[in-house]
Short mmCIF file of C-alpha atoms and ligand atoms in Angstrom, two decimals:
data_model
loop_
_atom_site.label_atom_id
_atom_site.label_comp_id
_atom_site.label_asym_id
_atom_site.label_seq_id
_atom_site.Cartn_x
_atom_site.Cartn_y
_atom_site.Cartn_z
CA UNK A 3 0.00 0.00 0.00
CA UNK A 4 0.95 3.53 -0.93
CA UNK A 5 1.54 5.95 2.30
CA UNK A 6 2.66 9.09 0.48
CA UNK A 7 0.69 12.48 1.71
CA UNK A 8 -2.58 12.50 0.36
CA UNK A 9 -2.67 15.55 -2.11
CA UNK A 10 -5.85 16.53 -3.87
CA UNK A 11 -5.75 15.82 -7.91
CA UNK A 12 -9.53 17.11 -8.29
CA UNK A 13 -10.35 20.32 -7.16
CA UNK A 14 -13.88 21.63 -6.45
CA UNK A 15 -14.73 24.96 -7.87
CA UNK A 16 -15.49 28.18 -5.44
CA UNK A 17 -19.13 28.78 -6.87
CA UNK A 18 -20.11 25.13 -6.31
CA UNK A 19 -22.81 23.98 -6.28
CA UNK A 20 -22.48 25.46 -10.13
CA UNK A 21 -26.16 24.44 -10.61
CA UNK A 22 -29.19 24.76 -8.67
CA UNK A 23 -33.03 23.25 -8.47
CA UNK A 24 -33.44 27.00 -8.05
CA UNK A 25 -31.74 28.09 -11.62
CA UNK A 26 -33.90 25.93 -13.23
CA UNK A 27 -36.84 28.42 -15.23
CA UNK A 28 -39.69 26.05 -14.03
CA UNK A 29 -40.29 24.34 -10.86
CA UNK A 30 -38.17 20.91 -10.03
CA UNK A 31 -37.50 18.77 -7.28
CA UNK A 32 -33.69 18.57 -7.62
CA UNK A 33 -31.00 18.66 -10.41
CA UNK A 34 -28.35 16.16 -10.87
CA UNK A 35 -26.05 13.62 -12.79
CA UNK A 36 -25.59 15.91 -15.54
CA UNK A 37 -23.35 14.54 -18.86
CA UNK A 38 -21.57 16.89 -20.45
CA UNK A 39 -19.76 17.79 -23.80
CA UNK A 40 -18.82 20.63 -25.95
CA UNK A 41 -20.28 21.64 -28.70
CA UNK A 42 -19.17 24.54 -31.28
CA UNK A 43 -17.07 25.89 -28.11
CA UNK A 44 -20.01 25.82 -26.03
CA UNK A 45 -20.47 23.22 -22.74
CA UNK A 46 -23.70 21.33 -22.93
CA UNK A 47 -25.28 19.96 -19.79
CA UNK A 48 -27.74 17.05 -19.79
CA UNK A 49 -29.10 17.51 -16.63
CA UNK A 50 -31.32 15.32 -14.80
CA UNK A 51 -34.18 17.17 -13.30
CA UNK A 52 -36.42 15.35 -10.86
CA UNK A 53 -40.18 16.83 -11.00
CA UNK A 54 -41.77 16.91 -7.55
CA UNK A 55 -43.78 13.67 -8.78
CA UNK A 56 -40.51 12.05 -8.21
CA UNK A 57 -40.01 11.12 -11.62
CA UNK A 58 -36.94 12.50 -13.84
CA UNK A 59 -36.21 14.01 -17.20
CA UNK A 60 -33.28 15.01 -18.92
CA UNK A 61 -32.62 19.37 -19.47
CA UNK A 62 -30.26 20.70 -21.51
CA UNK A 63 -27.64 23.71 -19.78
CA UNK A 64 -25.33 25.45 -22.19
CA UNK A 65 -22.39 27.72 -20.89
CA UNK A 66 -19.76 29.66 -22.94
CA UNK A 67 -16.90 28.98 -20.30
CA UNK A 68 -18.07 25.81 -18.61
CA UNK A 69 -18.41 27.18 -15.45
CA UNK A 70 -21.11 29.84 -15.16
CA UNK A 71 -23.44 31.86 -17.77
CA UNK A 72 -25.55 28.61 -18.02
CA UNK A 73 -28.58 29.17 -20.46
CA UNK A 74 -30.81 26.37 -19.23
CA UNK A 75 -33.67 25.36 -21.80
CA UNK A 76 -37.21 26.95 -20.86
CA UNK A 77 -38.93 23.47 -20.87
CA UNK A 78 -37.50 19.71 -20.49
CA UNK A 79 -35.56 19.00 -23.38
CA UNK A 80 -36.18 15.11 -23.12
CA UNK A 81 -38.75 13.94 -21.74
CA UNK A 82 -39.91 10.16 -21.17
CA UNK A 83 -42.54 8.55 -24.08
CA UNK A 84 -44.32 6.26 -21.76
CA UNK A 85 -46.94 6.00 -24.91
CA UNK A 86 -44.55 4.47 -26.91
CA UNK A 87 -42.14 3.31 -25.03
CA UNK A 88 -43.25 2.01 -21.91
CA UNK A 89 -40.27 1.07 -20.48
CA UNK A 90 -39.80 4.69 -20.14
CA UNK A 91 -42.93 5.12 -17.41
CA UNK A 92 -40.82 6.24 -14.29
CA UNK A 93 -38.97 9.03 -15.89
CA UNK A 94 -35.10 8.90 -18.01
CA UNK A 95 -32.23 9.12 -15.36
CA UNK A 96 -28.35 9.53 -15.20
CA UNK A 97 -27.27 10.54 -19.14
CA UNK A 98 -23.34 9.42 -20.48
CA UNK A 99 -23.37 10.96 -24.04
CA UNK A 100 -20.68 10.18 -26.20
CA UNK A 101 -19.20 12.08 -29.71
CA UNK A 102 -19.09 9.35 -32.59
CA UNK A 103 -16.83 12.14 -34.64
CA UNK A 104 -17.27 9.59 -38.00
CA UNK A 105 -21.47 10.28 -37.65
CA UNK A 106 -21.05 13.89 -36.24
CA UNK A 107 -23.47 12.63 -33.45
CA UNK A 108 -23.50 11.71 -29.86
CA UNK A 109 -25.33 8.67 -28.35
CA UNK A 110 -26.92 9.07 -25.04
CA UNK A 111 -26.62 5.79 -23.03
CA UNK A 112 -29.62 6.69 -20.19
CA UNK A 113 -32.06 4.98 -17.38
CA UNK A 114 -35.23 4.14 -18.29
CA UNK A 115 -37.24 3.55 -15.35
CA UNK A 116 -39.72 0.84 -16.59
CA UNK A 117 -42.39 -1.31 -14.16
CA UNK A 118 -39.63 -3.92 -14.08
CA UNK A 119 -36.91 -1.98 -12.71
CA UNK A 120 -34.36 0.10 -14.14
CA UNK A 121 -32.72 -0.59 -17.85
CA UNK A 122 -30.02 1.02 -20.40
CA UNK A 123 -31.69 2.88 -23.52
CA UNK A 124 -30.09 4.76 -26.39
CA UNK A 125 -30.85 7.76 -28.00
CA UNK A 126 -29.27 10.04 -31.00
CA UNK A 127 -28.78 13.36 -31.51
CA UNK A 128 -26.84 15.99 -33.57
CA UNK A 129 -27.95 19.32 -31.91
CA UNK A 130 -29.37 18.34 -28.20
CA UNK A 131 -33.14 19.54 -29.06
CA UNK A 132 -34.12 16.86 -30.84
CA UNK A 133 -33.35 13.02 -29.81
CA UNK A 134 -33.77 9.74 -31.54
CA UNK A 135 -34.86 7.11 -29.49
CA UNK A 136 -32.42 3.73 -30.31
CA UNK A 137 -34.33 1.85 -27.97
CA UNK A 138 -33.77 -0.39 -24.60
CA UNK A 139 -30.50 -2.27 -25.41
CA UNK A 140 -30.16 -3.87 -21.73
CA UNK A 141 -33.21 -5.24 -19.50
CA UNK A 142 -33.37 -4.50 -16.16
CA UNK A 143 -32.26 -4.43 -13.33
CA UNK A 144 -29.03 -2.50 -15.35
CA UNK A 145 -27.79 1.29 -15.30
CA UNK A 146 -24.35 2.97 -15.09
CA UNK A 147 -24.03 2.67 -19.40
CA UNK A 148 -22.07 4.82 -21.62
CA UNK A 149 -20.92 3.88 -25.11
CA UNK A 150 -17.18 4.44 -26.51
CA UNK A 151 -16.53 6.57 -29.13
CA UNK A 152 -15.11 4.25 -31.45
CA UNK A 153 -15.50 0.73 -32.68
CA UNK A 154 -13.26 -2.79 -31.80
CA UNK A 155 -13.03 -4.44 -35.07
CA UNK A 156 -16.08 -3.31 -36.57
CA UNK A 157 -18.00 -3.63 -33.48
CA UNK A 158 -19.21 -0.81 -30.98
CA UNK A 159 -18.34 -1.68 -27.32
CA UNK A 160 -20.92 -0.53 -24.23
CA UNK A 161 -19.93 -0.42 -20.49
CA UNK A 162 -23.18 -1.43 -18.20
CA UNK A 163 -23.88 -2.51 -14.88
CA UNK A 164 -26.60 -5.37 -14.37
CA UNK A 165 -27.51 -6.24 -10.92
CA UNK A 166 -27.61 -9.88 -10.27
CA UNK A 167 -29.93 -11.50 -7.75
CA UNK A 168 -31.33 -8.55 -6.12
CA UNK A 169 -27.52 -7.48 -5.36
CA UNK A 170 -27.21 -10.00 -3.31
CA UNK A 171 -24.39 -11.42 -5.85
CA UNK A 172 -22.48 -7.63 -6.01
CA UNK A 173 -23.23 -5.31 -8.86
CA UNK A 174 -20.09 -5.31 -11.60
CA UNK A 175 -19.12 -3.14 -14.50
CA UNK A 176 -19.37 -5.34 -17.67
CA UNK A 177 -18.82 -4.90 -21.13
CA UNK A 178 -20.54 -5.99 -24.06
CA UNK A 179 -20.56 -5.25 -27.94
CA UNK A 180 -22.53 -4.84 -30.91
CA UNK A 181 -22.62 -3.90 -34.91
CA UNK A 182 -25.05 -1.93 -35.15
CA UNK A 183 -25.82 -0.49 -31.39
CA UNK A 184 -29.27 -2.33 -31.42
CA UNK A 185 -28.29 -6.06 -31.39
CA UNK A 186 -25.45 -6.85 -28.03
CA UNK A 187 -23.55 -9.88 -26.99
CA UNK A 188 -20.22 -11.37 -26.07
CA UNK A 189 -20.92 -10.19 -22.68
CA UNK A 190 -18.28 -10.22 -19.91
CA UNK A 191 -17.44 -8.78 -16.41
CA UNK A 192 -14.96 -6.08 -16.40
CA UNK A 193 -14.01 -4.99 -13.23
CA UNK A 194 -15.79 -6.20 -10.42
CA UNK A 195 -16.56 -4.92 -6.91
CA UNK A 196 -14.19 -5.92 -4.28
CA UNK A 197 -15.44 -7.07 -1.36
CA UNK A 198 -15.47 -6.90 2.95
CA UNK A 199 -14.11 -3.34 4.05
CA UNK A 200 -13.01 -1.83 0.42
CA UNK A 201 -14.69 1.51 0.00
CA UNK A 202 -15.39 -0.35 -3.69
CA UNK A 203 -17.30 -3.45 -2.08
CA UNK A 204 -20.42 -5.31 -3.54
CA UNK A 205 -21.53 -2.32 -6.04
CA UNK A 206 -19.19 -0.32 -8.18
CA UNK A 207 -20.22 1.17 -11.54
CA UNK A 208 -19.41 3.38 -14.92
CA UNK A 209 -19.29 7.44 -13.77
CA UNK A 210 -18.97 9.45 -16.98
CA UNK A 211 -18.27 7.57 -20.58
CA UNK A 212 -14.27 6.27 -20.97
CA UNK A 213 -11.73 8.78 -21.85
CA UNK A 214 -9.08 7.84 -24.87
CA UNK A 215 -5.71 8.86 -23.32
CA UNK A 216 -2.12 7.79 -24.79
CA UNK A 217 -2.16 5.31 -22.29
CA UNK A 218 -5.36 3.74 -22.42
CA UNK A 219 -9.18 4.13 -21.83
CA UNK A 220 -9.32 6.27 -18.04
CA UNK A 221 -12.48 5.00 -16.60
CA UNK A 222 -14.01 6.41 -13.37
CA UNK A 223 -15.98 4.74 -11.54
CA UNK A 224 -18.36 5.19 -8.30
CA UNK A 225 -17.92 2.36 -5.58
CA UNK A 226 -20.70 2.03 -3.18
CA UNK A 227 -19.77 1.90 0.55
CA UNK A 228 -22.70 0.86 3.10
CA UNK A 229 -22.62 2.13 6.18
CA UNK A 230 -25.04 2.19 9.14
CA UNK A 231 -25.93 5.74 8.49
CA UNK A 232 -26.66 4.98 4.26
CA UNK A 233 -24.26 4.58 1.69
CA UNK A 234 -21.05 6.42 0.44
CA UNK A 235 -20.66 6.96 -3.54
CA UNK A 236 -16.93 7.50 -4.18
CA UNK A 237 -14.88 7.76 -7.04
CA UNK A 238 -11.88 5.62 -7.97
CA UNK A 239 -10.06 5.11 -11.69
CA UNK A 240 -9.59 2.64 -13.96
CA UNK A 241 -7.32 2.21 -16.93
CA UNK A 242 -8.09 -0.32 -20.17
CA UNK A 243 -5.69 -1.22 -22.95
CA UNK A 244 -7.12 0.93 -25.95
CA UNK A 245 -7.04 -1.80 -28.16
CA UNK A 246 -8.35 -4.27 -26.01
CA UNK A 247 -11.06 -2.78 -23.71
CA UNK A 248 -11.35 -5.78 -21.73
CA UNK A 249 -8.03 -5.45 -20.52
CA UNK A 250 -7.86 -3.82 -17.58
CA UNK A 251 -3.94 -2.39 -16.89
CA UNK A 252 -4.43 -0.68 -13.91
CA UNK A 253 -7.00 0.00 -11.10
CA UNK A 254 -6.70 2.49 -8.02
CA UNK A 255 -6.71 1.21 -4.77
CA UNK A 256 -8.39 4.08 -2.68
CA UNK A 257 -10.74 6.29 -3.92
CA UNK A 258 -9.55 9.69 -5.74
CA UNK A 259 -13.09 11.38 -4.73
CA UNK A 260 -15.25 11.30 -1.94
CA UNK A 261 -18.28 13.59 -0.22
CA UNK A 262 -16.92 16.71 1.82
CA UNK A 263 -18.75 19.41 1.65
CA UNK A 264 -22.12 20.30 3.22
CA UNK A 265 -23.82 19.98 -0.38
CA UNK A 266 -22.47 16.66 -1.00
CA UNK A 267 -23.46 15.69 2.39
CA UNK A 268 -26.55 17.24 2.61
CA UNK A 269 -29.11 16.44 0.21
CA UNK A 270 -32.07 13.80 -1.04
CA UNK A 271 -29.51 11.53 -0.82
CA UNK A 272 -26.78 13.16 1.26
CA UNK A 273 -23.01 10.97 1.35
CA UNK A 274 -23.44 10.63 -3.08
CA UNK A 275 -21.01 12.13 -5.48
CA UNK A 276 -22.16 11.21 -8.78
CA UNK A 277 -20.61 12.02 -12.14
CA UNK A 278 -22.32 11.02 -15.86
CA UNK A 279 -19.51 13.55 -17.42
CA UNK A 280 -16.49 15.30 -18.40
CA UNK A 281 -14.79 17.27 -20.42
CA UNK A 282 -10.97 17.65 -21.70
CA UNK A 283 -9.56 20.69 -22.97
CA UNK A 284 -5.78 20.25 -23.41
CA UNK A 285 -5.00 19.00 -20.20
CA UNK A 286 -8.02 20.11 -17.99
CA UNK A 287 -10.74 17.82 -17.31
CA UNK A 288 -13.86 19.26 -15.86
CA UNK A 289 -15.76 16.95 -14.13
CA UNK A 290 -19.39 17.76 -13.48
CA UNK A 291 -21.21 15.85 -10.60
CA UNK A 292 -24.40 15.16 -9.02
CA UNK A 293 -23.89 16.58 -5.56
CA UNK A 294 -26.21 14.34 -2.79
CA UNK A 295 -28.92 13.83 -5.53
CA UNK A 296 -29.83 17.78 -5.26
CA UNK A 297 -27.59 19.57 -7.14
CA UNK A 298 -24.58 20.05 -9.94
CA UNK A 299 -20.88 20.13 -8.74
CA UNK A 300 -18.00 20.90 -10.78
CA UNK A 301 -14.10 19.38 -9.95
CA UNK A 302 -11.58 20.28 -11.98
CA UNK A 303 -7.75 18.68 -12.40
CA UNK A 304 -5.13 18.01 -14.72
CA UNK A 305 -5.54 14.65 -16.96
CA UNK A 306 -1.72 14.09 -16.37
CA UNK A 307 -1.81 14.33 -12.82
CA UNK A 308 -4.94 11.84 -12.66
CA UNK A 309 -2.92 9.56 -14.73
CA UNK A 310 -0.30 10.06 -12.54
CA UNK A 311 -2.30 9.42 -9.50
CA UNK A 312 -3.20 6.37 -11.04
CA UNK A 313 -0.13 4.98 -11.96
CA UNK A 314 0.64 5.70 -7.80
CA UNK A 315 -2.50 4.28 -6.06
CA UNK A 316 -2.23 1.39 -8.49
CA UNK A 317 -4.12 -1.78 -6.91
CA UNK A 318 -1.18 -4.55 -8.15
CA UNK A 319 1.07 -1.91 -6.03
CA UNK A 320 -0.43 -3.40 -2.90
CA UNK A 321 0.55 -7.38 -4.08
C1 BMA B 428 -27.46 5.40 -7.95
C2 BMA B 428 -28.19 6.05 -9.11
C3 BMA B 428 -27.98 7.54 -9.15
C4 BMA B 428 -28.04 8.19 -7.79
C5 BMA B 428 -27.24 7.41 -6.78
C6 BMA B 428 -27.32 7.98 -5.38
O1 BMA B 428 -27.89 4.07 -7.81
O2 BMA B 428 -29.56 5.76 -9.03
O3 BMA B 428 -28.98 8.12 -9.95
O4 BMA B 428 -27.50 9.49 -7.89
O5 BMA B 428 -27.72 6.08 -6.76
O6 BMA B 428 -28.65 8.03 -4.94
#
């Protein structure tokens, strides 16, 4: 095990929470689990805004810098079709969009909350006003999905998270592929929670999409701690051979980000950080978080230094 001083490699920003329920232009519950890209220059949120039924949508944010300025659409921008998709009848959760630069598109890998539990969906869509559905691509219970950007000889590659047994048997990340995004199979784990006292044990899952680096595929990941008081959602990283996705080179030991402050604590679901995206200019990520299941958080760092971090805290250091 590593004992160097622990030095911070994410750093929140002063105005955090960057996003409110209250900057929303209509009334909401909470706003969350945003994804994020950019688009002509411009950072685009998919937000998750939870009405005060309970049930979510997804709301589109757009900010010149990233970091303020947000011009947050009037009405929800995507909305769940219950009527024709009735998987869809608890509300769309959690967005991971992903640029497929060959189609000029990004796919949204999202929640639907059907009758039977919670599922991964697909949608489309060139300008984020108008989104075509791709349709349920996992059956529940599964969440936690984002797509890569590119294919693996010919085939496009999806990171999900089933739950087995009720959870009972621990929740893993998996990996699965497809040719056309519609049809999936060769399914396999690819990391898997560790177990007993790891801050990773029994449920762990995909945070925002992968990331292509020189190195690899960086993956972040939440790991579920459960305490007596509720659980903890932390943040560890994961690195996969960019050929290979299912090759996992390195994994951190302890977790890179964890609650602190009073709006990560305090919340719906106080103790939850919660990322479905980032974004990379040179060597800045910006990582944009659900904060306790209330509100949007932004942590910034270098991608070097994470990488670094990584290489540091890496788990086969501890064998
Ligand atoms: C996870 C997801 C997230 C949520 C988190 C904490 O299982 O459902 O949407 O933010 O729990 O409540």
């Amino acid at each position: 095990m590593t004992m160097t001083r622990h030095t911070e490699v994410l750093t929140r920003h002063p105005s955090n929470p960057i996003i409110t329920s209250a900057d929303l232009p209509y009334s909401a519950n909470s706003v969350f689990n945003p994804a994020a890209t950019i688009r002509d220059g411009e950072t685009i949120l998919l937000m998750r805004v939870e009405d005060r039924r309970g049930l979510s949508h997804l709301t589109v944010a757009r900010s010149p810098d990233g970091v303020a300025r947000w011009r947050i659409d009037r009405a929800p921008t995507f909305v769940g079709k219950p009527d024709t998709h009735p998987e869809e009848i608890w509300g769309i959760e959690d967005p991971r969009v992903t640029f497929i630069e060959e189609e000029q598109r990004w796919i949204v890998a999202y929640t639907a909350y059907s009758r039977g539990g919670p599922l991964v969906s697909l949608a489309a869509t060139e300008d984020f006003k108008t989104f075509e559905r791709l349709g349920a691509v996992m059956p529940p219970e599964n969440k936690d999905a984002a797509l890569f950007p590119v294919t693996f000889a010919g085939r496009w590659a999806l990171i999900h998270r089933p739950v087995p047994g009720g959870g009972d048997l621990g929740a893993h990340m998996w990996l699965s592929f497809s040719p056309d995004l519609k049809h999936w199979g060769d399914h396999g784990v690819l990391l898997k929670a560790r177990a007993g006292g790891w801050w990773d044990a029994r449920k762990i899952g995909l945070s925002p999409p992968p990331l292509e680096t020189d190195h690899g595929w960086l993956v972040l990941y939440h790991g579920v701690r459960t305490t007596a008081s509720g659980s903890i959602y932390r943040l560890g990283l994961a690195l996969l051979d960019l050929e290979n996705p299912r090759r996992v080179l390195k994994r951190s030991s302890e977790w890179l980000f964890s609650p602190r402050e009073p709006y990560e604590r305090f919340g719906d679901v106080g103790g939850a950080v919660f990322p479905c995206g980032w974004t990379l200019v040179d060597d800045e990520i910006r990582l944009y978080y659900g904060a306790a299941d209330t509100s949007i958080g932004l942590a910034t760092g270098r991608l070097s230094e994470l990488l670094a971090w990584l290489d540091e805290h890496d788990s086969h250091a501890d064998e």
